[in-house]
Short mmCIF file of N, CA and C in Angstrom, two decimals:
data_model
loop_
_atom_site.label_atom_id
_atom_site.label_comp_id
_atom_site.label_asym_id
_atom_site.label_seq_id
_atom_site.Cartn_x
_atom_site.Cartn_y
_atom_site.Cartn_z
N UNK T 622 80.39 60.34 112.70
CA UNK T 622 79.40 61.39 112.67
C UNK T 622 78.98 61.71 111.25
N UNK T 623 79.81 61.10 110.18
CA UNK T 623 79.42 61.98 109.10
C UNK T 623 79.06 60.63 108.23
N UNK T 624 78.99 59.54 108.85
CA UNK T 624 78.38 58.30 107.79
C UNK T 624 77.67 57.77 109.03
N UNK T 625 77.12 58.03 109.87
CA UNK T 625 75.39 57.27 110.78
C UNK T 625 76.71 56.39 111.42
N UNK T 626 75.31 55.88 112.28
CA UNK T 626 75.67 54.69 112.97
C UNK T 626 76.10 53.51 112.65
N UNK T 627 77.26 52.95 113.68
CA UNK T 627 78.03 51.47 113.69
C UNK T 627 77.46 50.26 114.15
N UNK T 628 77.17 49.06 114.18
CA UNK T 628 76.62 48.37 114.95
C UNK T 628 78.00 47.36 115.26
N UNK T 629 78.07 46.82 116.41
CA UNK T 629 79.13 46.19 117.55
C UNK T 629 78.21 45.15 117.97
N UNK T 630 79.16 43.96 118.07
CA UNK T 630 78.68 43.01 119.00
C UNK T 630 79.75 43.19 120.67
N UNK T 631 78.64 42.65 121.19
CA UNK T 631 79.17 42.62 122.89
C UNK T 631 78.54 41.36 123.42
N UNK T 632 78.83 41.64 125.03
CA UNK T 632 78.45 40.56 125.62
C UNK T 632 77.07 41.19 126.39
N UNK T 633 75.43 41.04 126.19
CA UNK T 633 74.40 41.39 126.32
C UNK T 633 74.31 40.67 128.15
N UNK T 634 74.60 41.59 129.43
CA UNK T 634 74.40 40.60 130.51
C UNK T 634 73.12 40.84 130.57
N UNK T 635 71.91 41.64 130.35
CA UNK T 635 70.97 41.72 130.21
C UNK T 635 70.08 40.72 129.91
N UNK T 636 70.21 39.17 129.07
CA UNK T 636 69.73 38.43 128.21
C UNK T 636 68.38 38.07 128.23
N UNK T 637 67.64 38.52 129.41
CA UNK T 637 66.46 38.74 129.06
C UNK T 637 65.51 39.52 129.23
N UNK T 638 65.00 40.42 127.71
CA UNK T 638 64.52 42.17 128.00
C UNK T 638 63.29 42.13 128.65
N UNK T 639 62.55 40.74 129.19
CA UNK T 639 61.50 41.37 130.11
C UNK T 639 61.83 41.18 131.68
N UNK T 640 62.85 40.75 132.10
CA UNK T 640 63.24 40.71 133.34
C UNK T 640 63.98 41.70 133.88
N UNK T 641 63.26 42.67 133.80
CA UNK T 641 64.26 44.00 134.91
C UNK T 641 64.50 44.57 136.13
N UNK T 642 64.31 42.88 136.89
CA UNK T 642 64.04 43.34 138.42
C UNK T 642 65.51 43.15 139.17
N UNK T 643 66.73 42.71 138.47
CA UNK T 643 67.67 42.13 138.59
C UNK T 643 68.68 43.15 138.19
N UNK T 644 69.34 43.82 139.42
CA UNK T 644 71.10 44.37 138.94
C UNK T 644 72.07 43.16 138.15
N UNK T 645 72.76 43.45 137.88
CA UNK T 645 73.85 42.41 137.11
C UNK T 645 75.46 42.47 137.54
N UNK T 646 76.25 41.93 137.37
CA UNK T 646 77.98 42.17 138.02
C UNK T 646 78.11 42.97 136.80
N UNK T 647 77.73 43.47 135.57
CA UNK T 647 77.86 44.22 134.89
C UNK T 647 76.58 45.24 134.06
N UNK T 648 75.80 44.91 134.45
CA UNK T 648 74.47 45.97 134.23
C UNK T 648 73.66 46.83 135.55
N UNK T 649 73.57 47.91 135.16
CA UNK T 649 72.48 48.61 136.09
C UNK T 649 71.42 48.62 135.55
N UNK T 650 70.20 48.81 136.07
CA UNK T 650 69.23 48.81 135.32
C UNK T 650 68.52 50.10 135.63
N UNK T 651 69.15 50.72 137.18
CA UNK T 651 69.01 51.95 137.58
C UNK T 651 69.28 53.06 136.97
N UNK T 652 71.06 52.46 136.38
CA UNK T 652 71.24 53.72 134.88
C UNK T 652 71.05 53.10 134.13
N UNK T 653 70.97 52.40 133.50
CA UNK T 653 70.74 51.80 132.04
C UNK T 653 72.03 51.75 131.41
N UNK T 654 73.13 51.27 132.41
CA UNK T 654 74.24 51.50 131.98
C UNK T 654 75.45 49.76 132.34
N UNK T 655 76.49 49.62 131.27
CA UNK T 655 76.84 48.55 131.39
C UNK T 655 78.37 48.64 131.17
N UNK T 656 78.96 48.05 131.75
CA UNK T 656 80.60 47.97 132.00
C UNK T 656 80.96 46.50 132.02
N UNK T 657 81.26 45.27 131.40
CA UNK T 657 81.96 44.05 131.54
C UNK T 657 83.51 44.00 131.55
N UNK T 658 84.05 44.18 133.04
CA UNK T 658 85.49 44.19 133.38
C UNK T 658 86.16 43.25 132.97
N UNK T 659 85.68 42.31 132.57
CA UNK T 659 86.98 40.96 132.20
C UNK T 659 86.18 40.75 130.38
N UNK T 660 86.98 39.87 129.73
CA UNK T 660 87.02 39.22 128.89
C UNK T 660 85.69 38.36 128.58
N UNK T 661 84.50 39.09 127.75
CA UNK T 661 83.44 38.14 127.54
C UNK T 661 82.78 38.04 126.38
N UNK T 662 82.35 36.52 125.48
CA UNK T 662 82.34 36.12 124.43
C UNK T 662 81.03 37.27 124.31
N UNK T 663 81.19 37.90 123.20
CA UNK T 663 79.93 38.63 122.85
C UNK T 663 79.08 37.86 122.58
N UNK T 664 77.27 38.41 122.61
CA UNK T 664 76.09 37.61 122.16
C UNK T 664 75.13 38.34 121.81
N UNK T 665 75.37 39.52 121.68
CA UNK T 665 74.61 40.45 121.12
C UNK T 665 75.17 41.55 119.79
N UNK T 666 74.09 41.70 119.03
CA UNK T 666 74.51 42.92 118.15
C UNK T 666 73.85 44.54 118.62
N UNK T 667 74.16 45.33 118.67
CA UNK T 667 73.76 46.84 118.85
C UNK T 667 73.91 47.96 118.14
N UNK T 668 73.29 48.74 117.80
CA UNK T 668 73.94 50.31 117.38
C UNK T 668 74.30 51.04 118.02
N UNK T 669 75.65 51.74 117.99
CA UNK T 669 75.94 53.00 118.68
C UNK T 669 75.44 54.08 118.02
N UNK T 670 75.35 54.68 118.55
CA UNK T 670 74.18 55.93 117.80
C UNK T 670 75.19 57.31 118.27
N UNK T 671 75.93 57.26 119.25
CA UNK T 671 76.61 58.44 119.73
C UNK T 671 77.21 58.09 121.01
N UNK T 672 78.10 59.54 121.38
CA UNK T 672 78.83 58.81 122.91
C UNK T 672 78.85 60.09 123.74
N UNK T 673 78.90 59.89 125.16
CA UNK T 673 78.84 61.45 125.96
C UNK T 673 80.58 60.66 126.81
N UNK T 674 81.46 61.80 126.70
CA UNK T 674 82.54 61.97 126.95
C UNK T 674 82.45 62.17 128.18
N UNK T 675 81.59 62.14 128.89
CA UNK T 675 81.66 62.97 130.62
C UNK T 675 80.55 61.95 131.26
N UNK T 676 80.06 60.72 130.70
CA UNK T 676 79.44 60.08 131.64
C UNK T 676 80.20 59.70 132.68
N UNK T 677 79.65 59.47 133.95
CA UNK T 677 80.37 59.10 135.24
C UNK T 677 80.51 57.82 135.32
N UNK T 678 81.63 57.37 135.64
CA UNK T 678 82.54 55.83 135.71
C UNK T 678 81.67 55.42 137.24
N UNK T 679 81.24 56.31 137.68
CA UNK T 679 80.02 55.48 138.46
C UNK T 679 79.10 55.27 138.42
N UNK T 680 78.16 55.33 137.41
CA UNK T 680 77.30 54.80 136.82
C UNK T 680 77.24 53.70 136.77
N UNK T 681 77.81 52.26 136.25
CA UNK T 681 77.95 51.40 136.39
C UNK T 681 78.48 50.34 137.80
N UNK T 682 77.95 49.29 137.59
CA UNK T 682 77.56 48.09 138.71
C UNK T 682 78.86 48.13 139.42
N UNK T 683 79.97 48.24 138.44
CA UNK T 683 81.53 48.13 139.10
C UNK T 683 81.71 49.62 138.63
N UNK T 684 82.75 50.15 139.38
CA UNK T 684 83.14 51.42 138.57
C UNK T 684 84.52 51.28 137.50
N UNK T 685 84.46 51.88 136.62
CA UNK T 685 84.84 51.81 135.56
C UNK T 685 86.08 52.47 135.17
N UNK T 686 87.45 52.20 134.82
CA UNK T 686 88.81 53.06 135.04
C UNK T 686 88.64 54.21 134.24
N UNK T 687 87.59 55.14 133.81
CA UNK T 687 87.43 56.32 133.51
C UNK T 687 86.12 56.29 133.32
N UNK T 688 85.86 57.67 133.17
CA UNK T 688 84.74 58.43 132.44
C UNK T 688 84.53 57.79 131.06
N UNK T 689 83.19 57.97 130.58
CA UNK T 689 82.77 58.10 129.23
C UNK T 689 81.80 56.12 128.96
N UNK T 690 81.25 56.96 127.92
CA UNK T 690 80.26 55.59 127.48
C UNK T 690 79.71 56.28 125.95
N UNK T 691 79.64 54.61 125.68
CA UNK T 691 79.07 54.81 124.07
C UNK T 691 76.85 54.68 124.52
N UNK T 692 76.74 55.82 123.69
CA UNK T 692 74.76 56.15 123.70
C UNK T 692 74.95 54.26 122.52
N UNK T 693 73.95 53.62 123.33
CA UNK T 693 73.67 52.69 122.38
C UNK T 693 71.95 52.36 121.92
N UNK T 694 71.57 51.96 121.02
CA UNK T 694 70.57 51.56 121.00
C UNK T 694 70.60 50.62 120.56
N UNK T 695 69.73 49.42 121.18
CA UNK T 695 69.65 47.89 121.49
C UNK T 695 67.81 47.96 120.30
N UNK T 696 68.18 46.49 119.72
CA UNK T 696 66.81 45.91 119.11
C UNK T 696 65.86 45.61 120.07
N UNK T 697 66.04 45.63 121.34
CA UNK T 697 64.72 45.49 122.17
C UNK T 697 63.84 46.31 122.14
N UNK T 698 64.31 47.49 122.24
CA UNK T 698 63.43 48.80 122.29
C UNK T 698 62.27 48.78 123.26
N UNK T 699 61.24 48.98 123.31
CA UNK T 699 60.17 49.34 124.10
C UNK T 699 59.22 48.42 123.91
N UNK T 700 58.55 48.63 125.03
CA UNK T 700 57.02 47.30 125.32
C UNK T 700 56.64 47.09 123.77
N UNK T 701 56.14 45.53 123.65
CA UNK T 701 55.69 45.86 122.63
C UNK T 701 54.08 46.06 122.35
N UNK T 702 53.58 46.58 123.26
CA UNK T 702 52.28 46.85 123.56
C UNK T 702 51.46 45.85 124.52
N UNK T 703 51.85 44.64 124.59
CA UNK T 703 50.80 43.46 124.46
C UNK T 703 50.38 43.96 126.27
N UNK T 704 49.35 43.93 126.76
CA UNK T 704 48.81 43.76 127.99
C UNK T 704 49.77 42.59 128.85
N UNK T 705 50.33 43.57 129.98
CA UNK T 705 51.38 42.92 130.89
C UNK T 705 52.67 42.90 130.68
N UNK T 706 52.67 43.30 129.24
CA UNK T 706 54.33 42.98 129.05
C UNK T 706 54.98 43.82 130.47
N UNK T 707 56.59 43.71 130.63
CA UNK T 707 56.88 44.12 131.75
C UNK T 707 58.01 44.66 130.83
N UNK T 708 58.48 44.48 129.24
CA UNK T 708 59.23 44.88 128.66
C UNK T 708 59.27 46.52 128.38
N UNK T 709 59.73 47.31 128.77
CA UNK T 709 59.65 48.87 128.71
C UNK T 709 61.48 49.01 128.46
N UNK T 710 62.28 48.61 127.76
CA UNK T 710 63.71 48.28 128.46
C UNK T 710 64.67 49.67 127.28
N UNK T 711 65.37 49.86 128.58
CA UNK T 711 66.46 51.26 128.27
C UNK T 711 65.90 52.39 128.64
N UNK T 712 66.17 52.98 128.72
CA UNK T 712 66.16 54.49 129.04
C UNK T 712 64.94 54.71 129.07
N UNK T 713 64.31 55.25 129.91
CA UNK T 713 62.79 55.96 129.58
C UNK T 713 62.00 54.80 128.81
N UNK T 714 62.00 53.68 128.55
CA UNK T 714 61.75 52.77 127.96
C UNK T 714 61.66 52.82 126.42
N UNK T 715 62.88 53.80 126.12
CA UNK T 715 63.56 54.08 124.71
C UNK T 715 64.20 53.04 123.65
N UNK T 716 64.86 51.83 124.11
CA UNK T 716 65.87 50.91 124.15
C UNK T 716 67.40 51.45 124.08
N UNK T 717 67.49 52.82 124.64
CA UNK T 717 68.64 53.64 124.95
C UNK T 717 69.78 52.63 125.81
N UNK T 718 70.68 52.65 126.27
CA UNK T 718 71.41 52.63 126.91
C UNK T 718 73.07 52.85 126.46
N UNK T 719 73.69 53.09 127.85
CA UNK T 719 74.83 53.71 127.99
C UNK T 719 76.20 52.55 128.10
N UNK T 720 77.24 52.28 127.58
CA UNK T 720 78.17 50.76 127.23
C UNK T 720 79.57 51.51 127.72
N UNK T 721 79.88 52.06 128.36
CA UNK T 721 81.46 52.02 129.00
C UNK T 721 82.38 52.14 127.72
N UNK T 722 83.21 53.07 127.47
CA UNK T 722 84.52 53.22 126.89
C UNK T 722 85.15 51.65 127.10
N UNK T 723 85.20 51.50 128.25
CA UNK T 723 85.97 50.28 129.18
C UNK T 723 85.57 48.96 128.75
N UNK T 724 84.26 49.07 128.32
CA UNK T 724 83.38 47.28 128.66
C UNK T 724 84.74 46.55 127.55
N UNK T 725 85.34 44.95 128.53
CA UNK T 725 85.77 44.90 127.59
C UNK T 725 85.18 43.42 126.30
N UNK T 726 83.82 43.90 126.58
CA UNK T 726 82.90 42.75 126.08
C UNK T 726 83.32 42.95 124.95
N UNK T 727 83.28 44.29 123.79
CA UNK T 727 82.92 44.69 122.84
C UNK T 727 84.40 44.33 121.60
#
């Protein structure tokens, strides 16, 4: 909190930000939220920006052995304008999303 944000690599099941018609065994796209239960080679970099202590362990695709998730923000971020894109990705089409205490991608 008192020196900004960390950036973490994980395992991105997301891998491609204009395809969001697809749940994942570890992404929702309903919450914008992600939990990887087993052991997976990371392939992404991210910022955590902050964490809410009381997100619900059901939020995610599997449920998750507790509460809580790291606020992340992903380099995808939002459409990038062009006519059709279908890219709007994270939160409100913020590039927000929510990463599990648990995921053990990270």
């Amino acid at each position: 909190m008192e020196n900004g944000a960390i950036t973490v690599s994980y395992y991105a099941d997301e891998a491609d930000p204009d395809d969001q018609t697809q749940e994942t065994a570890y992404f929702s796209m309903k919450n914008w939220a992600q939990y990887a239960y087993e052991p997976m080679v990371a392939n992404h970099v991210v910022t955590i920006v902050g964490w809410d202590d009381g997100y619900s362990r059901t939020n995610f695709p599997t449920e998750a052995p507790g509460d809580g998730a790291w606020i992340v923000k992903n380099s995808w971020g939002s459409s990038d304008g062009e006519e059709g894109s279908q890219c709007d990705w994270g939160i409100d089409g913020s590039g927000y999303f929510y990463l599990s205490y648990y995921d053990m991608s990270i």
